[in-house]
Amino acid sequence: MAYNVLVMAEVEPYRTILPMIEEQCRVVRWHPDDDAWRAELGDIDGIYVYAHIKVGPELMDSMPKLKVISNFGVGVDHVDLAAAQQRGIPVGNTPNVLDGATADITFALLLAGARNIVKGDHFARGPNFVEYDPSFMLGQEVHHQTLGIVGLGNIGYQVARRAQGFDMTVLYHNRNRNAQAEAELGVRYVSLDELLAQSDFVALNMPLTDETRGMIGRRELALMKESAVLVNAARGGVIDHEALLQTLQAGKLHAAALDVTEPEPLPRDHPLFALDNVIIIPHLGSATEQTRQAMSDRSVGNLLAGLEGKELLSRII
Ligand code: DGY
């Protein structure tokens, strides 16, 4: 086998990944507690990262032959990009192939939060649902309301497209204005504060970076309408969870619907679990059969291209 690849995964990678890599490479399995893999570091040509294992400069420096880091997923906040760049190591990720699935889950959470889908499901199964009452569990209207998207990248763009089908007014906040989206979708750029104050729904779709970490804190949550729904399909770290907990405990939001948390998973006794105005799902943004397959193909393609010194199919740096 021409190349040695360190596969960094705490769980078993999606089914086609290892067979695809093993067709052309020798796989060394990383392990958090067992250091056997460390003996192989001098021979490692590529790193394949699955499910957000941290990759820092020390690890990179222990691999003199390292040619590429390939990440399964678009978000690479767990990889020290500056360190990789300084060392001239390309980092591959999987943009585009997961935009639709992640936009779908953003909308699923938005609808579920607005219309009490999870709370309603629990109630309908429980002992108290013995007669239909038209005045209970009233939610928030979705159609013709205002959606604020923080992070109008590829995923945010797809969220905005879905909002058109619901006749929503769409505001957005982003590092840069997106003239194309403004022209094509009629979305309107506003400051973050304006977006929070004016939106009935706030969807977080930005990457986690130094700039966005903790972006939604106590002050920002206080700007939101009490009837609003906050959806996080980005990374847990963009929200201050203590501030979110207090906001929800005080009933200052209709609901929060979270695909991601910080830490992830939350400790099993976390106080957010005691609230019924929060929905938490286990990081399912891109979790469909079709998208997982596309992410596998792209990430293994990036790995193999990098090993051969070719341009990656998609690289973040
Ligand atoms: C992503 O693509 O970043 C998803 O969160 C899965 O890692």
PDB file of C-alpha atoms and ligand atoms in Angstrom, residues 52 72-75 94 98 235 283 286 292 295, ligand 1:
ATOM      1  CA  HIS A  52     -15.008  16.289  15.160  1.00  0.00           C
ATOM      2  CA  PHE A  72     -15.806  14.340   7.076  1.00  0.00           C
ATOM      3  CA  GLY A  73     -18.112  17.374   7.254  1.00  0.00           C
ATOM      4  CA  VAL A  74     -18.108  21.004   6.280  1.00  0.00           C
ATOM      5  CA  GLY A  75     -17.401  22.480   9.744  1.00  0.00           C
ATOM      6  CA  THR A  94     -17.395  18.653   2.358  1.00  0.00           C
ATOM      7  CA  LEU A  98     -24.919  18.765   2.618  1.00  0.00           C
ATOM      8  CA  ARG A 235     -22.444  24.688  16.263  1.00  0.00           C
ATOM      9  CA  HIS A 283     -26.572  16.744  15.588  1.00  0.00           C
ATOM     10  CA  SER A 286     -26.652  16.272   7.450  1.00  0.00           C
ATOM     11  CA  ARG A 292     -23.791  10.790   4.311  1.00  0.00           C
ATOM     12  CA  MET A 295     -19.953  13.328   2.290  1.00  0.00           C
TER      13      MET A 295
HETATM   14  C1  DGY B   1     -20.653  19.263   9.367  1.00  0.00           C
HETATM   15  O1  DGY B   1     -20.662  18.969   8.173  1.00  0.00           O
HETATM   16  O2  DGY B   1     -19.925  20.140   9.820  1.00  0.00           O
HETATM   17  C2  DGY B   1     -21.568  18.507  10.258  1.00  0.00           C
HETATM   18  O3  DGY B   1     -21.718  19.133  11.470  1.00  0.00           O
HETATM   19  C3  DGY B   1     -21.107  17.084  10.434  1.00  0.00           C
HETATM   20  O4  DGY B   1     -19.836  17.084  10.948  1.00  0.00           O
END
